[in-house]
C-alpha positions as semicolon CSV with decimal commas, in nm:
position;residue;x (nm);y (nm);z (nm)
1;X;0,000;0,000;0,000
2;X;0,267;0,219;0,099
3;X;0,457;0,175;-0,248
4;X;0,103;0,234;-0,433
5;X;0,068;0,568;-0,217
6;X;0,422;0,670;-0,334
7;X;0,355;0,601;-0,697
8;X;-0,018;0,781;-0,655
9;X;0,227;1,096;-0,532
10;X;0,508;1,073;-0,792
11;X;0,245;1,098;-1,090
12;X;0,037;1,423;-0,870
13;X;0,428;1,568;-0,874
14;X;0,422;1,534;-1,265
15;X;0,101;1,680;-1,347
16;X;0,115;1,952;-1,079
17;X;0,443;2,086;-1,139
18;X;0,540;2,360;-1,472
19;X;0,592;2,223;-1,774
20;X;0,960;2,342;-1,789
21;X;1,094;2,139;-1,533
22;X;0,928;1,845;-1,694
23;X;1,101;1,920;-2,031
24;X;1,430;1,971;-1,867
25;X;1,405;1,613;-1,689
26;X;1,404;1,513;-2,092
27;X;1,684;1,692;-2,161
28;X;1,860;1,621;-1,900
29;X;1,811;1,251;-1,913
30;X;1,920;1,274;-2,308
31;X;2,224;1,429;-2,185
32;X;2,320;1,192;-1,904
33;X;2,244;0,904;-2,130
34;X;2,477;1,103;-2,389
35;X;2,739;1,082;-2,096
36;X;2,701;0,716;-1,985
37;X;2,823;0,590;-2,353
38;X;3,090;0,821;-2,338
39;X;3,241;0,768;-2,006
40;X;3,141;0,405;-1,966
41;X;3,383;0,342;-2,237
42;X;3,606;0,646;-2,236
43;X;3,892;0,464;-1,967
44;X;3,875;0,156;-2,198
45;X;3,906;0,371;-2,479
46;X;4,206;0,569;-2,355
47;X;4,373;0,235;-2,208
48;X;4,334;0,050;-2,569
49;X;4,473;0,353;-2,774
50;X;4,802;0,295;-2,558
51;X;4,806;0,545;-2,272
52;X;4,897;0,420;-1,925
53;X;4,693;0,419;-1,599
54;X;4,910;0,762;-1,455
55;X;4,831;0,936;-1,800
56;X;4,416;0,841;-1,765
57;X;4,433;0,937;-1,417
58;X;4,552;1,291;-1,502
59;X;4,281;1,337;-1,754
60;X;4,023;1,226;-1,514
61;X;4,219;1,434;-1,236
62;X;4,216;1,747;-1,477
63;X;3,849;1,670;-1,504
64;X;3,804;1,671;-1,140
65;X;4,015;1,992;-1,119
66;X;3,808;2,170;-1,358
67;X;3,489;2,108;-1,190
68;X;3,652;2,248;-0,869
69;X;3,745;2,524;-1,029
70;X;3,384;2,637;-1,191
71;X;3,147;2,512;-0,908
72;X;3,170;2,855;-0,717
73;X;3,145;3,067;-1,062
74;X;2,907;2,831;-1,179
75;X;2,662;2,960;-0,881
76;X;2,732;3,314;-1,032
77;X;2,674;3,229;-1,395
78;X;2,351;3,114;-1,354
79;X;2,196;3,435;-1,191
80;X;2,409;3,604;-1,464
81;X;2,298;3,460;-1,784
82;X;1,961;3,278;-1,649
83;X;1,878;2,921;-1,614
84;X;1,814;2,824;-1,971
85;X;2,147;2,954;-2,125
86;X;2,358;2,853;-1,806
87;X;2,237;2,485;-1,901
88;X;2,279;2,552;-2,334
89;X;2,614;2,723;-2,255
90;X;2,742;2,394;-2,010
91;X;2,618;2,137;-2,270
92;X;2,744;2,304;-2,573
93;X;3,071;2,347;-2,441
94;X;3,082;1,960;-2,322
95;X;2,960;1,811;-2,624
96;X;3,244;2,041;-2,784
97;X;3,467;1,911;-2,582
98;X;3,371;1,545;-2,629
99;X;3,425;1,539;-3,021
100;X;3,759;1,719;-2,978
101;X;3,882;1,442;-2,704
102;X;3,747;1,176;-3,052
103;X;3,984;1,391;-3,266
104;X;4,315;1,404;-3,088
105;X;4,586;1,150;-2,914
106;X;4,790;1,456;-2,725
107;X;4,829;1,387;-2,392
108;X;4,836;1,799;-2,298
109;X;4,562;1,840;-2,500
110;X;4,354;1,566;-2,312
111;X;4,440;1,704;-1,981
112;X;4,307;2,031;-2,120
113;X;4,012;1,879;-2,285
114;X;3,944;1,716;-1,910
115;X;3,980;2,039;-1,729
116;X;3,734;2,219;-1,982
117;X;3,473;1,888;-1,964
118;X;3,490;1,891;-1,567
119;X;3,386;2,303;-1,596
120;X;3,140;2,199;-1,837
121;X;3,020;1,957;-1,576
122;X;3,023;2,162;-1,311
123;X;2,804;2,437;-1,471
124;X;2,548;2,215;-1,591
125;X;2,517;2,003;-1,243
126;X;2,573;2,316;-1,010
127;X;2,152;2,456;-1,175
128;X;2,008;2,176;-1,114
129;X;1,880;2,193;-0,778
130;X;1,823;2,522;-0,748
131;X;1,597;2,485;-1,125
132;X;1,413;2,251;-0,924
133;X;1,361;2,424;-0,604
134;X;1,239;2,716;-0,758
135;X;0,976;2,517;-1,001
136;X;0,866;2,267;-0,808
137;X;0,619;2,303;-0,521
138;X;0,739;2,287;-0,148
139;X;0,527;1,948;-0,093
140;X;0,623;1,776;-0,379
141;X;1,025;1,838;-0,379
142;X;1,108;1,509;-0,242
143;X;0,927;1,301;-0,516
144;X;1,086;1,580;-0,786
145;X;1,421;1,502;-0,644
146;X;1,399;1,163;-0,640
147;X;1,271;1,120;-1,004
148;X;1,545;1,330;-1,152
149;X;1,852;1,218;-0,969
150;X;1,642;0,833;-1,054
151;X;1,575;0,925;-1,436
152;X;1,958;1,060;-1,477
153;X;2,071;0,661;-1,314
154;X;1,880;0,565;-1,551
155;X;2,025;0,707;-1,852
156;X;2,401;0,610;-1,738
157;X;2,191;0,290;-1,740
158;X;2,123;0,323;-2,038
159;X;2,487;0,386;-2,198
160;X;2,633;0,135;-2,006
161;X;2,387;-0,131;-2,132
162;X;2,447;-0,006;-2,492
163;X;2,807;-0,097;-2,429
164;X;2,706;-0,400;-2,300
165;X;2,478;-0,564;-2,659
166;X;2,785;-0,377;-2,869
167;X;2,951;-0,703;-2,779
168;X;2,686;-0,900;-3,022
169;X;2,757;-0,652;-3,320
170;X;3,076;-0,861;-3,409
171;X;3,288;-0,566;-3,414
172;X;3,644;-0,673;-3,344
173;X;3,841;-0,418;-3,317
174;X;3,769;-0,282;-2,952
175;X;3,859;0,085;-3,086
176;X;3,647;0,125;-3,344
177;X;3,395;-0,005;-3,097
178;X;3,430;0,238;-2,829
179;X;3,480;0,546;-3,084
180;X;3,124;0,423;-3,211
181;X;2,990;0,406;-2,831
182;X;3,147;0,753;-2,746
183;X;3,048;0,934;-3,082
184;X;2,650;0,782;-3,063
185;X;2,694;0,950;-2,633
186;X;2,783;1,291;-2,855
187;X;2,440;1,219;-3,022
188;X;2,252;1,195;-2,751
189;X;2,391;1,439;-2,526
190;X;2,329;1,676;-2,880
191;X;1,886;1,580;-2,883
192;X;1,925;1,721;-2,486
193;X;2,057;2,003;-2,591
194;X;1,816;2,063;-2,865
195;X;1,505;2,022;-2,621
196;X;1,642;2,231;-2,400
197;X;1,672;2,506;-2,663
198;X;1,310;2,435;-2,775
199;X;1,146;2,354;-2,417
200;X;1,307;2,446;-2,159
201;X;1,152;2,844;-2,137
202;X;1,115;2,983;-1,761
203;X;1,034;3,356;-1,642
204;X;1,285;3,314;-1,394
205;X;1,612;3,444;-1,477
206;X;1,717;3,497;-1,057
207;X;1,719;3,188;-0,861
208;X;1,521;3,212;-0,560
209;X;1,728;2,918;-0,345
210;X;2,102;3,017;-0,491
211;X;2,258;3,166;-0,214
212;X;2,548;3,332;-0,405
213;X;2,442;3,627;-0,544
214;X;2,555;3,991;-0,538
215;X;2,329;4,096;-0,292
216;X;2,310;3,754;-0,039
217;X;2,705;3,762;-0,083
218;X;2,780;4,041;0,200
219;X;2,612;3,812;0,462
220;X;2,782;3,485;0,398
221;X;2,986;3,554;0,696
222;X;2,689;3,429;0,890
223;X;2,587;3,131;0,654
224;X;2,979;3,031;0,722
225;X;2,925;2,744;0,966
226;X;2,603;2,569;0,799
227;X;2,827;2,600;0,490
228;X;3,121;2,415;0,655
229;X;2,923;2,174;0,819
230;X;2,714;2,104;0,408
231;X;3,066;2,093;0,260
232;X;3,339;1,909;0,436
233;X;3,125;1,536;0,496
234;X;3,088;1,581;0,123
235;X;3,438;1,681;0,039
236;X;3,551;1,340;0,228
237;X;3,317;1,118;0,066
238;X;3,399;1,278;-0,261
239;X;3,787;1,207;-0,215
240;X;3,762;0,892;-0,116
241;X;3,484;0,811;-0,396
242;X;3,751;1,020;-0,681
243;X;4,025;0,739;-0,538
244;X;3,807;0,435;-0,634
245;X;3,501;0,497;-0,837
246;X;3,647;0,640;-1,178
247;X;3,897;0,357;-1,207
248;X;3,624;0,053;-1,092
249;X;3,606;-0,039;-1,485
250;X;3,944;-0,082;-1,543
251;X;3,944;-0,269;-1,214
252;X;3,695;-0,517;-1,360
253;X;3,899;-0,535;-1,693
254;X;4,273;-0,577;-1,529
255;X;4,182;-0,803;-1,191
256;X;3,927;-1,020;-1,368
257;X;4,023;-0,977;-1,746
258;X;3,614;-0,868;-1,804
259;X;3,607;-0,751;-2,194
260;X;3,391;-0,418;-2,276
261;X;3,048;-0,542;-2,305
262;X;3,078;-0,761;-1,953
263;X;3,190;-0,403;-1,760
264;X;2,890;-0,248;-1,941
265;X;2,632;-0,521;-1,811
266;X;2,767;-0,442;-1,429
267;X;2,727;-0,103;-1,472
268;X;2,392;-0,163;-1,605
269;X;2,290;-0,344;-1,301
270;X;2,469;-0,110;-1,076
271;X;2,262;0,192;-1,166
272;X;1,915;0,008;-1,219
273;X;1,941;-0,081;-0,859
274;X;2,041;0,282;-0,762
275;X;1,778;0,424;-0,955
276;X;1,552;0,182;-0,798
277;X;1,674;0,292;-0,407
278;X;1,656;0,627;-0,509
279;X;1,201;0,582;-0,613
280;X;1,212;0,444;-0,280
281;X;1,419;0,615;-0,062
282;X;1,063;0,948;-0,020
283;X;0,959;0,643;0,212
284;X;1,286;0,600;0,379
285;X;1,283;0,965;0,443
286;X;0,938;0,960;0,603
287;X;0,994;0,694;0,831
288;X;1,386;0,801;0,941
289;X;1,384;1,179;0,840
290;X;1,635;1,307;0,596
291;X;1,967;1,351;0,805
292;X;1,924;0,959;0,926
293;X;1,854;0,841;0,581
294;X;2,165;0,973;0,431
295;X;2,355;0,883;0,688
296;X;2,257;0,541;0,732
297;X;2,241;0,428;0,338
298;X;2,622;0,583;0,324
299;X;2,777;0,421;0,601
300;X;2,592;0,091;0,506
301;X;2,768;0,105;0,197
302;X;3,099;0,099;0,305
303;X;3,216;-0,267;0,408
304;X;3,066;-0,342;0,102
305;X;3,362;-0,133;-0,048
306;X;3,609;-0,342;0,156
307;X;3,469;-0,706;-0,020
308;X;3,573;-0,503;-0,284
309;X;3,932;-0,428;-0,194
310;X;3,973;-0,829;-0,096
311;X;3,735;-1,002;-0,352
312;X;3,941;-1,273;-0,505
313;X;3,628;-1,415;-0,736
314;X;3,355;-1,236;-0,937
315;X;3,123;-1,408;-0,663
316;X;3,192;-1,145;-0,413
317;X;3,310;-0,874;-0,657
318;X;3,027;-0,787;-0,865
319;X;2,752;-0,801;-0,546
320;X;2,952;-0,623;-0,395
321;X;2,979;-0,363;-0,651
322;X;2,618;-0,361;-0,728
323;X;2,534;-0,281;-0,368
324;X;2,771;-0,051;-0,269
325;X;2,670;0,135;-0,572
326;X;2,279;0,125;-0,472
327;X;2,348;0,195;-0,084
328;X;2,544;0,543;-0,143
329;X;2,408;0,685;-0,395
330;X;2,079;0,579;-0,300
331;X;2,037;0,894;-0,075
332;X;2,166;1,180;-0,300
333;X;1,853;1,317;-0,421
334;X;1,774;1,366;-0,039
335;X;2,086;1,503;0,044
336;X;2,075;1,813;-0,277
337;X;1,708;1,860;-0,107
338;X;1,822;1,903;0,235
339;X;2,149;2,100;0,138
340;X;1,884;2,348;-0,065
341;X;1,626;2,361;0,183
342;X;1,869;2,464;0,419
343;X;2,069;2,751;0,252
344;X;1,740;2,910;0,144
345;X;1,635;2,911;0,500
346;X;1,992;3,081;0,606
347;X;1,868;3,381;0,413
């Protein structure tokens, strides 16, 4: 009953909601999907065309870096230049970026490329909770959150198990395979883009929930602490996450010799069951509150990471995998809501 309650909500969130943030969860989920065939592939890709592990680490670092570097801008940007060209600006640049990483084999120019994709990143992922907050109504954020952060699992879903049937094309060469994954995620991540310049239209060019802005900045000295205590259990997780997570398909390939299309049927399972926690977790929330639910699913997660570290077999590997995966990031939707909810209410 309770699960037929939670669906009867999710499709009152739909219909009650403006049409704008509806379009954008299109887009959006074109444009993930765009990035799960690129990135599913793009280590295996790097690793066959003869680079080492230190060289893909620094383009994924440089990636990283970049993202670091835009996040606080990003915040800036979008009360700048509005919601609908802060998102047509981030996705144009990173499906620039994407073709020009297809084009070239120099390693400065893929750190570069990484660096520019991570601001790209950054941009685009920085306006999405505040879009939300400030189109969605107050009683139905929880389902809104849910079903985005759940539809964009679903689209790396979606490239992942694309890489996964490319193993019954009969393609041989693994290159030409993995250029043809990465350029069709171009394609896709392209269509987002194009819906978003057709659909996405909002009167709001200000966001209502960003807290940097000209005129909140001058009292930030005050929103300080709740800012220290939002950023630093975030900034741990994340490093230890940026240690392990971007490297888990070579991981499968090197420790248990898994070709391309294997890795992509993992991955496939990994995010269906994350997507799945995350349509469930409204019910987690209501029951343990938001605080207890993020903290619990996380923590959960992590001896799971530890099989990982000592899994001699695919017996305990791939579980493992698939429910680390599910327990922390099962939670994130609720922890953008709460980290929202709260800034707006520091001003």
């Amino acid at each position: 009953m309770q699960i037929i309650a939670a669906l009867r909500r999710y499709r009152t969130a739909l219909t009650e909601n403006p049409a704008p943030l509806l379009w954008f969860s299109v887009a959006s989920f074109l444009y993930f999907m765009g990035f799960s065939f690129y990135f599913t592939v793009f280590n295996l890709y790097l690793s066959e065309i003869g680079f080492t592990q230190s060289v893909i680490g620094t383009v994924l670092s440089a990636r990283s870096f970049g993202s670091v570097l835009m996040t606080i801008p990003a915040a800036l940007i979008i009360n700048r230049i509005g919601y609908r060209y802060n998102f047509l600006t981030a996705m144009g640049l990173a499906v620039a970026v994407q073709v020009l990483i297809l084009l070239t084999k120099s390693v400065p120019m893929l750190v570069l490329l990484g660096g520019l994709l991570g601001t790209a990143d950054a941009l685009f992922m920085i306006g999405i909770s505040p879009f939300i907050m400030d189109h969605t109504k107050e009683e139905y954020r929880n389902e809104l959150f849910s079903l985005n952060n759940a539809l964009h699992t679903f689209a790396f879903a979606g490239g992942s198990f694309l890489t996964f049937i490319s193993g019954f094309l009969g393609v041989r060469d693994p290159i030409a395979l993995y250029r043809g994954i990465m350029w069709t995620g171009v394609l896709c991540a392209s269509l987002g883009m194009v819906i978003v310049t057709l659909k996405v239209h909002t009167s709001l060019r200000i966001s209502l929930s960003n807290p940097f802005t000209r005129e909140r900045l001058g009292s930030l000295r005050g929103f300080t602490p709740l800012l220290i205590v939002l950023i630093v259990p975030r900034t741990l997780v994340g490093l230890g996450a940026s240690l392990i997570i971007p490297f888990m398909n070579l991981y499968f390939k090197d420790i248990f010799t898994l070709p391309g299309p294997q890795i992509g049927l993992i991955y496939t399972l990994g995010q269906l069951a994350t997507a799945a926690g995350m349509l469930l977790v409204p019910l987690v929330v209501r029951r343990l509150g938001k605080v207890r639910t993020v903290v619990i699913t996380e923590l959960f997660s992590l001896p799971f990471m530890f099989i990982l570290a000592k899994a001699g077999s695919l017996a305990y590997a791939i579980p493992s995998f698939l429910i680390r995966q599910a327990l922390m990031n099962m939670s994130t939707p609720v922890s953008q809501q709460f980290n929202m909810e709260n800034n707006a209410c520091a001003f």
